[in-house]
Amino acid sequence: MPLTTEQQSRIAALVSDHQAQPGGLLPLLHAVQDELGHVPDAATPDIARAFRLSQAEVRGVLSFYHDFRGEPPARHELRLCRAEACQSMGSEALAQRLRARTGLDDAGRSADGGLELRPVYCLGACACAPALLLDGELHARVDAAALDALLAGCLEEGGAC
Ligand code: FES
């Protein structure tokens, strides 16, 4: 999808801010995602040119770091922790419940853009496992009832969750 004029302008400004910075590519990509919610693939040629890299190198960085997204975020993003402490406290059962309730894979996105599931590997809340992030907000000691309530909250706002 081509960039909008506004996106082009914002990306150009951010490139200008980071271009001369040693190791500026990652901070630039984070800045683009912070501003636009994702790093559009259409921005890759300009970014590559600015950093004297190939487009493949820029795309390689984007794909290596799983937190970068190539499309706008869903209305709700739920990230269930799948690391060891949370696994030992029942995160796999929660993951199964999520799959059953949403019909999505562990890293799936609903067709209407209402919900995206993305695994995460430790949220720094191991003492309060199992934990998850919903729209950036930490929820700890999550059980099946709490998970259902969070999903219901998404549904109340409209659209499939
Ligand atoms: S392992 Fe889940 S928060 Fe650390």
XYZ file of C-alpha atoms and ligand atoms in Angstrom:
165
model
C 0.000 0.000 0.000
C 1.474 3.391 -0.918
C 2.287 5.895 1.796
C -0.022 8.815 2.397
C 1.419 12.286 2.011
C 1.314 12.701 5.781
C 3.110 9.402 6.330
C 5.775 10.369 3.802
C 6.277 13.660 5.577
C 6.540 12.103 9.049
C 8.901 9.383 7.894
C 11.104 11.918 6.109
C 11.304 14.001 9.289
C 12.174 10.954 11.383
C 14.792 9.797 8.878
C 16.315 13.252 9.039
C 16.394 13.044 12.854
C 18.157 9.666 12.908
C 20.168 9.492 9.704
C 23.414 10.836 11.128
C 23.110 8.955 14.406
C 25.502 5.988 14.676
C 23.331 2.895 14.823
C 20.358 5.071 14.029
C 18.409 2.492 12.056
C 16.794 0.754 15.032
C 15.858 3.998 16.806
C 14.392 5.235 13.525
C 12.316 2.103 13.045
C 11.036 2.369 16.611
C 10.206 6.032 16.070
C 8.306 5.249 12.871
C 6.342 2.525 14.613
C 5.640 4.773 17.603
C 4.243 7.460 15.309
C 2.440 5.399 12.694
C 1.665 2.262 14.674
C 3.640 0.194 12.190
C 6.546 0.400 9.761
C 5.000 0.430 6.294
C 6.863 -1.646 3.744
C 6.546 1.258 1.335
C 8.904 3.195 3.603
C 11.683 0.653 3.106
C 13.256 2.160 -0.051
C 13.657 5.617 1.507
C 14.976 4.209 4.769
C 17.431 1.941 2.963
C 18.666 4.820 0.823
C 19.112 7.093 3.834
C 21.186 4.492 5.681
C 23.037 3.250 2.592
C 21.657 -0.217 3.040
C 19.853 -2.544 0.707
C 16.098 -2.889 1.066
C 16.699 -6.537 1.956
C 18.894 -5.473 4.867
C 16.202 -3.157 6.219
C 13.539 -5.830 5.803
C 15.879 -8.297 7.508
C 16.062 -6.053 10.567
C 12.288 -5.629 10.585
C 11.673 -9.355 10.402
C 14.374 -10.223 12.973
C 12.779 -8.090 15.677
C 9.297 -9.447 16.114
C 7.970 -6.339 17.794
C 8.051 -4.462 14.505
C 4.814 -4.713 12.593
C 4.269 -4.182 8.901
C 0.583 -3.345 9.118
C -1.506 -1.098 11.362
C -2.279 -2.627 14.742
C -5.575 -4.316 15.472
C -7.997 -2.458 17.749
C -6.914 -4.739 20.577
C -3.615 -6.503 20.989
C -3.378 -9.299 23.513
C 0.064 -10.644 24.304
C 0.067 -13.705 26.531
C 3.402 -14.489 28.128
C 4.676 -17.893 27.085
C 7.970 -17.920 28.974
C 8.849 -20.414 31.686
C 7.439 -18.830 34.835
C 4.110 -18.225 33.154
C 4.140 -21.690 31.603
C 4.619 -23.206 35.035
C 1.590 -21.235 36.257
C -0.807 -22.220 33.500
C -0.227 -19.990 30.495
C -0.593 -22.917 28.097
C -4.129 -23.554 29.345
C -4.842 -19.854 28.867
C -3.407 -20.035 25.352
C -5.703 -22.959 24.552
C -8.637 -20.996 25.944
C -7.688 -17.990 23.826
C -7.491 -20.120 20.709
C -10.858 -21.698 21.462
C -12.588 -18.407 22.264
C -11.188 -16.411 19.370
C -10.563 -19.025 16.703
C -7.145 -17.461 16.199
C -3.687 -18.961 16.240
C -1.230 -17.898 18.939
C -0.040 -15.140 16.610
C -3.299 -14.598 14.760
C -5.358 -11.601 13.812
C -9.112 -11.472 13.380
C -10.367 -10.700 9.893
C -12.090 -7.519 11.043
C -8.948 -6.174 12.695
C -10.576 -6.325 16.120
C -7.996 -8.463 17.865
C -4.469 -9.609 17.364
C -2.803 -12.266 19.498
C 0.951 -12.125 19.809
C 3.028 -14.238 22.144
C 5.615 -12.572 24.322
C 8.459 -14.123 26.249
C 8.567 -12.596 29.720
C 6.961 -9.365 30.746
C 9.057 -8.962 33.859
C 6.111 -9.984 36.004
C 7.219 -13.556 36.707
C 6.316 -13.329 40.399
C 2.736 -12.636 39.342
C 2.484 -15.280 36.634
C 0.679 -15.956 34.439
C 0.717 -12.524 32.905
C -0.415 -10.837 29.732
C -0.541 -7.436 28.112
C -3.811 -6.159 26.724
C -3.359 -2.984 24.714
C -0.122 -2.366 26.567
C -1.613 -2.792 30.037
C -0.192 -5.519 32.235
C -2.578 -8.052 33.764
C -1.081 -10.462 36.271
C -2.183 -13.673 37.974
C -4.602 -14.163 35.105
C -6.969 -17.086 35.395
C -9.633 -18.341 33.007
C -12.317 -16.050 34.453
C -10.079 -13.000 34.197
C -9.176 -13.884 30.624
C -12.852 -14.258 29.724
C -13.598 -10.881 31.310
C -10.831 -9.205 29.315
C -12.126 -10.722 26.084
C -15.680 -9.668 26.963
C -14.421 -6.129 27.497
C -13.032 -6.128 23.991
C -16.319 -7.393 22.611
C -18.334 -4.691 24.377
C -16.421 -2.083 22.433
C -17.738 -3.526 19.215
C -16.345 -5.805 16.603
C -15.063 -9.308 16.985
C -12.539 -9.674 19.709
S 7.767 -15.538 32.435
Fe 5.895 -14.509 32.163
S 6.263 -12.574 33.039
Fe 8.194 -13.551 33.198
